[in-house]
mmCIF file of C-alpha atoms in Angstrom:
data_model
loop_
_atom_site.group_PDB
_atom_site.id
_atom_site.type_symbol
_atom_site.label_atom_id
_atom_site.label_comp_id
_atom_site.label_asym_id
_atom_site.label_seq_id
_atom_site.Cartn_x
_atom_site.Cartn_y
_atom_site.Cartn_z
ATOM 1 C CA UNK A 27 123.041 -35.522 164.704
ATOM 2 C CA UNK A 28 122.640 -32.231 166.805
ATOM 3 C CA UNK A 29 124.823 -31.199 169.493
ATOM 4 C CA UNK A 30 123.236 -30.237 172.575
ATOM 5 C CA UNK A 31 124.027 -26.963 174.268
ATOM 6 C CA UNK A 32 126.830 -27.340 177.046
ATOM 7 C CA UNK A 33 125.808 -26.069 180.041
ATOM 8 C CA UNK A 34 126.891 -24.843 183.168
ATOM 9 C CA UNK A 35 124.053 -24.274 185.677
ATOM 10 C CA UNK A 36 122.204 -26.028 182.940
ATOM 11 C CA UNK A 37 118.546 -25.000 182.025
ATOM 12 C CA UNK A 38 117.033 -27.114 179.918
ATOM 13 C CA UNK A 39 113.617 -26.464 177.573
ATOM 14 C CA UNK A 40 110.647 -28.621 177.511
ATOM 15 C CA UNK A 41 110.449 -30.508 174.378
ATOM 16 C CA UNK A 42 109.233 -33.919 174.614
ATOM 17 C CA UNK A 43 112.318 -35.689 173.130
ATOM 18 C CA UNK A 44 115.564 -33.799 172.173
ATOM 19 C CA UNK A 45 117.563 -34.016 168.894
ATOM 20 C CA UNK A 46 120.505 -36.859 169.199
ATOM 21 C CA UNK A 47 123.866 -35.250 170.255
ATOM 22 C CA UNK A 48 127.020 -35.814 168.550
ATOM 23 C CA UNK A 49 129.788 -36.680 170.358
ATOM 24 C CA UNK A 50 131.457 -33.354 171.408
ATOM 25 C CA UNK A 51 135.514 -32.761 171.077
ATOM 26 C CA UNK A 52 137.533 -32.947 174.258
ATOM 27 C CA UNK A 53 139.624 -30.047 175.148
ATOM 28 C CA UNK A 54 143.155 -30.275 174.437
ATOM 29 C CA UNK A 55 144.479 -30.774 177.686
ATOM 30 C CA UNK A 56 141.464 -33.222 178.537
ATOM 31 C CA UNK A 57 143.105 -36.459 180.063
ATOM 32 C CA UNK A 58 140.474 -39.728 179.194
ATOM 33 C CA UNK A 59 139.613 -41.155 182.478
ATOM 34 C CA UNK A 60 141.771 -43.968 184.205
ATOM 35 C CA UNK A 61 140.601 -47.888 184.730
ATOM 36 C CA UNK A 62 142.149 -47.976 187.466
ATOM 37 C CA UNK A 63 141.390 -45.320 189.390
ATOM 38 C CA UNK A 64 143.499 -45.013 193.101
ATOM 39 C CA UNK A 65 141.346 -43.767 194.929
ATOM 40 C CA UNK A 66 137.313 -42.238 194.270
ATOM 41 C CA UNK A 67 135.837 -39.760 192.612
ATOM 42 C CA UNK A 68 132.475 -37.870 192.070
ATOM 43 C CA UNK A 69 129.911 -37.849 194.920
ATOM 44 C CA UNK A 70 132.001 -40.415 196.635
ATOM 45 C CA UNK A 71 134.663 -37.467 197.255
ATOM 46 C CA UNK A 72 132.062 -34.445 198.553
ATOM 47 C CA UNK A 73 132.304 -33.505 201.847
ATOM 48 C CA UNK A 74 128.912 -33.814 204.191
ATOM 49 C CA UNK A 75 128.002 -35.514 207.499
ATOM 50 C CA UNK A 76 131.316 -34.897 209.117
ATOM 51 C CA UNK A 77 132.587 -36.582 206.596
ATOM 52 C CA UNK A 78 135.565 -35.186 204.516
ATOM 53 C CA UNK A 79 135.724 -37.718 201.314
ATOM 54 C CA UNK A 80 135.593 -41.682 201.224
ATOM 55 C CA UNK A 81 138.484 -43.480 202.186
ATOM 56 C CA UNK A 82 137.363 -47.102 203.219
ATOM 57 C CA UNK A 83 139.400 -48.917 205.956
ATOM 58 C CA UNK A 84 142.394 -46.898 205.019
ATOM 59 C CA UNK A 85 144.631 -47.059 208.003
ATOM 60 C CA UNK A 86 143.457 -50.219 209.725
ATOM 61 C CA UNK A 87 144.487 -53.591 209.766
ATOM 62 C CA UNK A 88 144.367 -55.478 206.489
ATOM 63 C CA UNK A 89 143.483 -59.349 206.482
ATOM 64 C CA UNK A 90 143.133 -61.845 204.013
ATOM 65 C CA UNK A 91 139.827 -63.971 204.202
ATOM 66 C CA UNK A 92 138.647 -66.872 202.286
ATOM 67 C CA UNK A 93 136.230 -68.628 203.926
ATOM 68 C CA UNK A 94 132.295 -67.609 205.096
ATOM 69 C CA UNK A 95 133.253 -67.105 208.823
ATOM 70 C CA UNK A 96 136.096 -65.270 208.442
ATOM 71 C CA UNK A 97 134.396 -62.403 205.937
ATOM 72 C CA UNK A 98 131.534 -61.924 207.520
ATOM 73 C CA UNK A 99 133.301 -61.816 210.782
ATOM 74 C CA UNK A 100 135.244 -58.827 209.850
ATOM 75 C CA UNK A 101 132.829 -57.023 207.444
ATOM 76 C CA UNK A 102 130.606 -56.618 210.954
ATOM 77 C CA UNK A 103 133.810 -55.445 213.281
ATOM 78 C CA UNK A 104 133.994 -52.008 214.342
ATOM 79 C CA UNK A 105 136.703 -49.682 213.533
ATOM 80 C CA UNK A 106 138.689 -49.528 209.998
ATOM 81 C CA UNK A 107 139.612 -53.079 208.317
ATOM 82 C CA UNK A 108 141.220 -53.477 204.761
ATOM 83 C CA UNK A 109 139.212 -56.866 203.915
ATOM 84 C CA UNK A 110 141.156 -58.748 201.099
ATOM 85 C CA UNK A 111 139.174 -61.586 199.515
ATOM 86 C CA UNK A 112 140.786 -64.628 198.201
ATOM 87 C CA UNK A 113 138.938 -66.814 196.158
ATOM 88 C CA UNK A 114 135.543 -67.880 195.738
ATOM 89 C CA UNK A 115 132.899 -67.146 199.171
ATOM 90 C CA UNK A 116 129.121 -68.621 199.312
ATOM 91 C CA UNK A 117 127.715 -66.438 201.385
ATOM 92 C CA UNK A 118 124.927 -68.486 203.568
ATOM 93 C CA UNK A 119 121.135 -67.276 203.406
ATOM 94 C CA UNK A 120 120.342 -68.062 206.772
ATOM 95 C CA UNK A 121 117.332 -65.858 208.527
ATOM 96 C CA UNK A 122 118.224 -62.875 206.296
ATOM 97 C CA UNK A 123 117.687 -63.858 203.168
ATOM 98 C CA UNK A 124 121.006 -63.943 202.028
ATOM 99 C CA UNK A 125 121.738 -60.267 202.692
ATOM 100 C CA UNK A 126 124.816 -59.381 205.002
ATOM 101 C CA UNK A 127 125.791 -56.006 206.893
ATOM 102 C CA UNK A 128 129.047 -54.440 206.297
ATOM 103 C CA UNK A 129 129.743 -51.766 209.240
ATOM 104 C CA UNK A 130 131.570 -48.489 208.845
ATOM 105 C CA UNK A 131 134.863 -47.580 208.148
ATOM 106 C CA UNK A 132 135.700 -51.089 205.268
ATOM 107 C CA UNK A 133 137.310 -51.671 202.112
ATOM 108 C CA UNK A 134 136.292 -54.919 200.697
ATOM 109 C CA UNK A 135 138.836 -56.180 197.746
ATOM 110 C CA UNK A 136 138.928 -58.757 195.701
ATOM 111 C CA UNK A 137 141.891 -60.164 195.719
ATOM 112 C CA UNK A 138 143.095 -60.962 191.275
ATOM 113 C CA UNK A 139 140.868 -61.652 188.765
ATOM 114 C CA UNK A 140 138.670 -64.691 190.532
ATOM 115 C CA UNK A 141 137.535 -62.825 193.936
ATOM 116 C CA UNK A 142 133.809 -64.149 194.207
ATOM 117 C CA UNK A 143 131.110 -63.919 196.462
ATOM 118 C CA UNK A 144 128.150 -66.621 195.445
ATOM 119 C CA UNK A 145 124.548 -67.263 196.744
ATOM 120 C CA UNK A 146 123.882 -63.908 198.836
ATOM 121 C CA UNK A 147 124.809 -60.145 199.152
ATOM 122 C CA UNK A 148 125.688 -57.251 200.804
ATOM 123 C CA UNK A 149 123.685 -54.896 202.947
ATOM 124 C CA UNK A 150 125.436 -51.079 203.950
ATOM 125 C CA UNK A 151 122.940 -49.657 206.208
ATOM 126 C CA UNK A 152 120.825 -49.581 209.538
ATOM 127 C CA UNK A 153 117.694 -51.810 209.703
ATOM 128 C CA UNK A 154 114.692 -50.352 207.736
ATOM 129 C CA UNK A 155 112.795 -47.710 209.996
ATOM 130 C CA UNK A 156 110.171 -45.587 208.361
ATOM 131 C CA UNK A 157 110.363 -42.942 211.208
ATOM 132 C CA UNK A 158 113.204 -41.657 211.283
ATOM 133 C CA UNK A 159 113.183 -39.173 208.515
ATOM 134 C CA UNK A 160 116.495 -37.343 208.843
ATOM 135 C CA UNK A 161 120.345 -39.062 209.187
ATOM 136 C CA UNK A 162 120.804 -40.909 212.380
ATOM 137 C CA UNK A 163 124.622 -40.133 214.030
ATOM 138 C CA UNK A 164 125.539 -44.060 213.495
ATOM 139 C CA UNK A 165 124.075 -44.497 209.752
ATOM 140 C CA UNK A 166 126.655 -46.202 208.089
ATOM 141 C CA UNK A 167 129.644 -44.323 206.450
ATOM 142 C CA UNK A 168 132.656 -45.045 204.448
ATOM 143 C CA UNK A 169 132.603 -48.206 202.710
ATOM 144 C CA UNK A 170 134.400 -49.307 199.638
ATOM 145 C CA UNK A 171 133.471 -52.301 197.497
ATOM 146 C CA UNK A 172 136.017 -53.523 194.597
ATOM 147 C CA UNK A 173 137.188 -56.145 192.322
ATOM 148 C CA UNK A 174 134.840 -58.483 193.109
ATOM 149 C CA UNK A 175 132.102 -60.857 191.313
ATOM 150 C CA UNK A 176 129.043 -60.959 193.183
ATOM 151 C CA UNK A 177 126.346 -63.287 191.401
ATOM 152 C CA UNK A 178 123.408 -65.602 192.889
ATOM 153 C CA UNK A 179 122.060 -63.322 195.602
ATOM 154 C CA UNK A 180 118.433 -64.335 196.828
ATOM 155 C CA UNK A 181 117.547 -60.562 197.385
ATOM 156 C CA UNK A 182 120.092 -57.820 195.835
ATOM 157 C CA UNK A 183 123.748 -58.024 195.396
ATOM 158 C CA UNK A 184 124.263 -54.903 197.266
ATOM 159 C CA UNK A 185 121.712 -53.005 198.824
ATOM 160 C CA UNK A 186 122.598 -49.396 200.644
ATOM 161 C CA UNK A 187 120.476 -47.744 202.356
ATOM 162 C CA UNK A 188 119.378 -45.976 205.534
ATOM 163 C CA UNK A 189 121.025 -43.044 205.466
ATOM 164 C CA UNK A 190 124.398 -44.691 204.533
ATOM 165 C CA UNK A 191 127.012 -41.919 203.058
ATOM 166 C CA UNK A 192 130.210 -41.876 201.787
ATOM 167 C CA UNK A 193 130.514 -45.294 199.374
ATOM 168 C CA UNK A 194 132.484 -46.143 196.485
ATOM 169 C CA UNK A 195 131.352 -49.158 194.294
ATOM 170 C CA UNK A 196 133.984 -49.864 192.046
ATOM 171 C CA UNK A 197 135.128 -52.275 189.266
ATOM 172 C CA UNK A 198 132.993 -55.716 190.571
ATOM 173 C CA UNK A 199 131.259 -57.697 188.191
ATOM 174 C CA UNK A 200 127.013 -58.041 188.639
ATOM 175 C CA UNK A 201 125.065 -60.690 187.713
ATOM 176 C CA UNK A 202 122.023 -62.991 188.569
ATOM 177 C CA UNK A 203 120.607 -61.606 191.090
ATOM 178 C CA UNK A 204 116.890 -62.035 192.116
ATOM 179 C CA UNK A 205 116.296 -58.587 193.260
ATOM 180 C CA UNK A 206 118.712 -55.549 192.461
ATOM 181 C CA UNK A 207 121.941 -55.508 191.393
ATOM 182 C CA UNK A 208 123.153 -52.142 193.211
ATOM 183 C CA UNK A 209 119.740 -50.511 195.090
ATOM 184 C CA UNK A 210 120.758 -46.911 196.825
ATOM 185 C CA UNK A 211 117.837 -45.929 198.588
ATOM 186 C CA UNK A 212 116.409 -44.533 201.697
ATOM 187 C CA UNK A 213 118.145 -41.455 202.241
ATOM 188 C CA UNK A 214 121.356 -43.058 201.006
ATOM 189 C CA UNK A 215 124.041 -40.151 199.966
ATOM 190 C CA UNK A 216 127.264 -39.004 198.352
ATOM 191 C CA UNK A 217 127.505 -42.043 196.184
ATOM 192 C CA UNK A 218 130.042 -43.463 193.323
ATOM 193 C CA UNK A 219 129.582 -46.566 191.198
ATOM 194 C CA UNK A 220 131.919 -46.787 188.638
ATOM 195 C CA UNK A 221 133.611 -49.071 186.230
ATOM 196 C CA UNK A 222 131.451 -52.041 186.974
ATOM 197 C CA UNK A 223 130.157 -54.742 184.864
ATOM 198 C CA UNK A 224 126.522 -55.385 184.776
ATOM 199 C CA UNK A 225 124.976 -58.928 183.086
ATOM 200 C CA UNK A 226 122.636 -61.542 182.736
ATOM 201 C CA UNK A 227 120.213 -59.589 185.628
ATOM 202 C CA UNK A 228 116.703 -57.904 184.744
ATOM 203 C CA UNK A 229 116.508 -54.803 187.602
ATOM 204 C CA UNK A 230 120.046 -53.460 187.646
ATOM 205 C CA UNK A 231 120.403 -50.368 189.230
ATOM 206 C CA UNK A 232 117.525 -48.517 191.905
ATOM 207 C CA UNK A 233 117.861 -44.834 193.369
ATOM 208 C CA UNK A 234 115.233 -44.190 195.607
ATOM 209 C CA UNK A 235 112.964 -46.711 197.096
ATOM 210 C CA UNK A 236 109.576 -46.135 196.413
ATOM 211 C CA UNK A 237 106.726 -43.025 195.415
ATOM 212 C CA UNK A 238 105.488 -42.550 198.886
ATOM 213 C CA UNK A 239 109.052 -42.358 200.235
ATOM 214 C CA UNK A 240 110.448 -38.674 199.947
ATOM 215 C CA UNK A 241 110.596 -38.269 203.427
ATOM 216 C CA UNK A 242 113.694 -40.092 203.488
ATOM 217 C CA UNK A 243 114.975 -39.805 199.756
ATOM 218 C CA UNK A 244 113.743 -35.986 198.980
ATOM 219 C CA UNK A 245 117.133 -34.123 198.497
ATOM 220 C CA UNK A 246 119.688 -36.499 198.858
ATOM 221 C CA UNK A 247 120.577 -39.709 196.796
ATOM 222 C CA UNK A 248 123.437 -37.551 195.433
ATOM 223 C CA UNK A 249 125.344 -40.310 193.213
ATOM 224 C CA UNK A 250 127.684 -40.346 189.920
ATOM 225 C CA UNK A 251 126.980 -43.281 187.833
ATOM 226 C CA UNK A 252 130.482 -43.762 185.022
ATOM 227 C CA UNK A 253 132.036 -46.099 183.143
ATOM 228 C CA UNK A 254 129.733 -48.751 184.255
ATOM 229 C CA UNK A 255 129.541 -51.462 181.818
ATOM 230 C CA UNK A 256 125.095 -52.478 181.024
ATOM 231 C CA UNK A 257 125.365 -55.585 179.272
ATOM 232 C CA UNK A 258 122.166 -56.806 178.377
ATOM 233 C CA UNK A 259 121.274 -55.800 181.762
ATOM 234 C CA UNK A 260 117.706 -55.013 180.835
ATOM 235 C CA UNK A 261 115.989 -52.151 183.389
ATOM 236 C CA UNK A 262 116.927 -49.518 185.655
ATOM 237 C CA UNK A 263 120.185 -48.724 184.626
ATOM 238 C CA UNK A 264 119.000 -46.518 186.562
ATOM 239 C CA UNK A 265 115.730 -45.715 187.730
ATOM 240 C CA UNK A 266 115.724 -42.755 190.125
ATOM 241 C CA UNK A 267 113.312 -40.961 192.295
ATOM 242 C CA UNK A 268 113.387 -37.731 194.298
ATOM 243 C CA UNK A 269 117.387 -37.086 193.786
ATOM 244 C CA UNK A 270 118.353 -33.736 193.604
ATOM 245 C CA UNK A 271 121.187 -34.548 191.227
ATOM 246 C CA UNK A 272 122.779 -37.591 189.535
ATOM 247 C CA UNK A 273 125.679 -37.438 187.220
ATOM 248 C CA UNK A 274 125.044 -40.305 184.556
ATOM 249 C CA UNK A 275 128.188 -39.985 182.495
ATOM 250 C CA UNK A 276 130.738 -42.430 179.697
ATOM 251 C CA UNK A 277 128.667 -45.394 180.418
ATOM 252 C CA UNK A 278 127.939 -48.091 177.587
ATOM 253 C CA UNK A 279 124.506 -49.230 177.088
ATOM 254 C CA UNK A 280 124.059 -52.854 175.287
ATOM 255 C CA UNK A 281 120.747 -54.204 174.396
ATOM 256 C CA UNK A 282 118.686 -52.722 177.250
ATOM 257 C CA UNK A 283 115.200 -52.290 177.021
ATOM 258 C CA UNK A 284 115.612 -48.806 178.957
ATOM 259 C CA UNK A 285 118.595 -47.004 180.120
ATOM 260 C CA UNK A 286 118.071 -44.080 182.976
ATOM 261 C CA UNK A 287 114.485 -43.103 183.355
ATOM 262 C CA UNK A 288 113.734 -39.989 186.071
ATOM 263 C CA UNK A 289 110.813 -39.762 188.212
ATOM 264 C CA UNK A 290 109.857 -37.908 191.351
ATOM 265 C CA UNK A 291 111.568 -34.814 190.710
ATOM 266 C CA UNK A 292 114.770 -36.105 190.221
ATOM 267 C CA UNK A 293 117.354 -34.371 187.923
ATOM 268 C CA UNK A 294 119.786 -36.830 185.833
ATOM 269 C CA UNK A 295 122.232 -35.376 184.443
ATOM 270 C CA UNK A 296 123.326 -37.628 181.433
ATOM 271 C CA UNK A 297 126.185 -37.098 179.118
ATOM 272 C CA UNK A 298 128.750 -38.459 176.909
ATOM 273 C CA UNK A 299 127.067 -42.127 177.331
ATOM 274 C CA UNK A 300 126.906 -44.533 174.506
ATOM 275 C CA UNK A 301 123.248 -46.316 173.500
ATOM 276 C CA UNK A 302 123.509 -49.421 171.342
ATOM 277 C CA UNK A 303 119.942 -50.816 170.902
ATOM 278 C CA UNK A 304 118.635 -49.597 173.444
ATOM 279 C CA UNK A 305 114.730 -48.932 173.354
ATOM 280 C CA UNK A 306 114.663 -46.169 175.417
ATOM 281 C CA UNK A 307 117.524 -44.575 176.286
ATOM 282 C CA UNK A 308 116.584 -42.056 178.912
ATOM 283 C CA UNK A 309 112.807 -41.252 180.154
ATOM 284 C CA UNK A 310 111.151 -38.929 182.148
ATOM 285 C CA UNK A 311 107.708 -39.969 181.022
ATOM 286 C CA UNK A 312 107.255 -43.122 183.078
ATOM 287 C CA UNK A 313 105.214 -44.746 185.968
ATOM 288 C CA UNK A 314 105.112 -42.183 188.840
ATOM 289 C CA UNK A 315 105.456 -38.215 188.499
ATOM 290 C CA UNK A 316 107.975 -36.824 186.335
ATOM 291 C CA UNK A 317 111.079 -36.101 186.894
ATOM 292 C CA UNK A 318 113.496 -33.815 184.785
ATOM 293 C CA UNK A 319 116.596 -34.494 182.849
ATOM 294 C CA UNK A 320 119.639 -32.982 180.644
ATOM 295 C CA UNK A 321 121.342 -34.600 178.236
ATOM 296 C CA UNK A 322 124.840 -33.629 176.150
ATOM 297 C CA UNK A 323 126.877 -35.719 174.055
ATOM 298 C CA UNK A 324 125.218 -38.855 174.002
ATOM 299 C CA UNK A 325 125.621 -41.129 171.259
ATOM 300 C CA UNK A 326 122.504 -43.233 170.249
ATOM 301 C CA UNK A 327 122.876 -46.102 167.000
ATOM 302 C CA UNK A 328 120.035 -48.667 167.042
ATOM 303 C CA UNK A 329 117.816 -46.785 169.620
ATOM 304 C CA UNK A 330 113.911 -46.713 168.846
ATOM 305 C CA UNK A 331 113.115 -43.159 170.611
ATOM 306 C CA UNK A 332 115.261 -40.406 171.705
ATOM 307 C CA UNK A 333 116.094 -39.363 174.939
ATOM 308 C CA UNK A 334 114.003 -37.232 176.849
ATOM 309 C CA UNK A 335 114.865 -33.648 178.381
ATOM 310 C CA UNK A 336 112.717 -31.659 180.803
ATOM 311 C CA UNK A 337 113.453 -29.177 183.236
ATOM 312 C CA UNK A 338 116.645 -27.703 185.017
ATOM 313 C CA UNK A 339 119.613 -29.791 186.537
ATOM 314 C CA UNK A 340 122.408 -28.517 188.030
ATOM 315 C CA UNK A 341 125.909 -28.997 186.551
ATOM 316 C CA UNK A 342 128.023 -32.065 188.489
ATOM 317 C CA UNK A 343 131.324 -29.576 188.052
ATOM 318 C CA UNK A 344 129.030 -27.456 191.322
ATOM 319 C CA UNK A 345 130.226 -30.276 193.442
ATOM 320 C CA UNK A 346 133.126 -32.190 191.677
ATOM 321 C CA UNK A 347 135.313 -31.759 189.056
ATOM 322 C CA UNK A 348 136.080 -34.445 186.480
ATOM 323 C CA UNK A 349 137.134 -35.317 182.624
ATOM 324 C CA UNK A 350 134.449 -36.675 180.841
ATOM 325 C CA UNK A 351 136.151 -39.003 177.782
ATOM 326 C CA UNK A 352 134.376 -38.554 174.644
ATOM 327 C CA UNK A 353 131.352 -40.958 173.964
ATOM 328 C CA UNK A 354 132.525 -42.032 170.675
ATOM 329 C CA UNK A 355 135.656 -43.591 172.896
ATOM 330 C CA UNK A 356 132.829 -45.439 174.802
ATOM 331 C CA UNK A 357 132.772 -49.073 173.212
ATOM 332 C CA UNK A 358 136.456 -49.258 173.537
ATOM 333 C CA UNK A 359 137.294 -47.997 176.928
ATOM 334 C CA UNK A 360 134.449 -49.225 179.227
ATOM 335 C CA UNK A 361 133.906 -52.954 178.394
ATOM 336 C CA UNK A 362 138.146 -53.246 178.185
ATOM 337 C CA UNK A 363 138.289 -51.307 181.978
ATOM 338 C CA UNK A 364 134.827 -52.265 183.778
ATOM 339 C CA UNK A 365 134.957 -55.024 185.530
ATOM 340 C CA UNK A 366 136.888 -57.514 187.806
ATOM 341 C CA UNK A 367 140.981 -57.614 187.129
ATOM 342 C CA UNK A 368 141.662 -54.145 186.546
ATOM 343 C CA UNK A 369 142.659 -52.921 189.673
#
């Protein structure tokens, strides 16, 4: 295998498919990344919308919830809350189809290794309102979603969108779903899932909400995607329209029919990721108008086509900085720190 040319305010030819990285050396005072990370990291940490970085419900109360009433009682409170769950929560589909708001300002944390919330899922962001076109001054902000399993949902598992900014997904366990298992979308920003374990669920991961959308999505959507655990999760791990950048990075891919695929314009910046049997790793050729994407240090075994390059995206390390563990470390460290229990 080839390696592909590091870059730093990366262009990137136009062949159709690119030759198959190898797995490039770290440097020698390159630290792997940490499990259990304290606090966020990638888009989740960039300043914008008078916003400094994501911090949850740092500073206000914590409580301790274990029953239906009390969580989504405090998830919907104003002001800061530290919401620890205890246990397993069915969440009740009601008149919204299962989905529930979370307001500004929350952590939600699973409490150990069995945190659970069954039968519906979580919604960060203002009703849907195809007019408004630009961020509203109360779009949702500063939410933090952890060690928990969230399985069952009659719509997604968690849905942001709206304009919502500043969120950290981190180390929950997907599954089941009937719609999404993580959908960022409608003008959504400043974004970090990471260390998460996606299963047994067919549309995992959407970024951007539809073609005739860029109103809302065109130029933000700005999320880092690492670590994340795709398990037989089968598409849109993910599938992205319109954002300007999104830093796909040490993720393991495992028996997926695709893996990212870029439409719309949007530029996916993919490295050091592991592909086992995975049809198509990475696409740019798909349903819709293309989008572009670079690719370094990506290991594919078992993979039927190559992943696909086109155009110019801009190097993650113009926003963030970060340690990118070497891909060949990717079997070992992701399924042993994604998930619930780590934290």
């Amino acid at each position: 295998m080839l390696a592909a040319a590091a870059a730093a305010a990366v262009a990137v030819t136009l062949p159709s498919v690119p030759a198959t990285p190898a797995a490039a050396a770290q440097p020698a005072d390159a630290q792997p990344a940490t499990a259990a990370a304290a606090g966020p990291d990638g888009f989740a940490t960039v300043a914008g919308y008078g916003q400094a970085t994501t911090t949850g419900g740092a500073g206000g109360t914590t409580v301790t919830v274990s029953t239906p009433a009390a969580f989504l009682d405090y998830i919907a409170r104003p002001g800061p809350y530290v919401i620890q769950v205890s246990g397993t929560i069915t969440l009740p589909t009601g008149t919204t189809d299962g989905m529930h708001s979370v307001s500004s300002d929350k952590t939600i944390i699973g409490l150990g290794s069995n945190a659970a919330l069954v039968g519906g899922g979580l919604n960060i962001g203002l009703p849907v309102d195809d007019d408004v076109t630009s961020p509203p001054a109360d779009a949702v902000h500063n939410v933090i979603i952890r060690n928990l399993s969230i399985s069952g949902a009659t719509d997604d598992l968690i849905n942001v969108q709206m304009f919502s900014h500043h969120i950290w997904i981190d180390h929950n366990d997907f599954s089941n779903g009937d719609d999404g298992a993580v959908d960022i979308k409608r003008g959504s920003d400043l974004v970090t899932v990471s260390w998460n374990h996606f299963h047994d669920h067919d549309k995992t991961l959407l970024l951007g909400h539809d073609d005739d959308n860029g109103a809302q999505d065109s130029g933000r959507l700005r999320t880092t995607y690492h670590h994340n655990y795709f398990n037989g999760s089968d598409q849109r791990n993910p599938r992205v329209r319109f954002a300007p950048i999104v830093h796909v990075y040490n993720n393991y891919y495992n028996d997926n029919s695709y893996g990212v695929a870029s439409t719309n314009d949007s530029g996916l910046f993919v490295e050091g990721n592991y592909f086992f049997s995975v049809n198509n790793p990475g696409r740019v050729v798909f349903s819709g108008p293309e989008g572009r994407m670079f690719q370094r240090d990506n290991i594919l075994v078992d993979c039927n086509h190559e992943i696909e390059v086109r155009g110019t995206v801009t190097d993650p390390r113009t926003f963030y900085s970060y340690t990118a563990d070497s891909a060949a470390s990717v079997p070992t460290i992701v399924p042993a720190g994604a998930g619930v229990g780590k934290v």
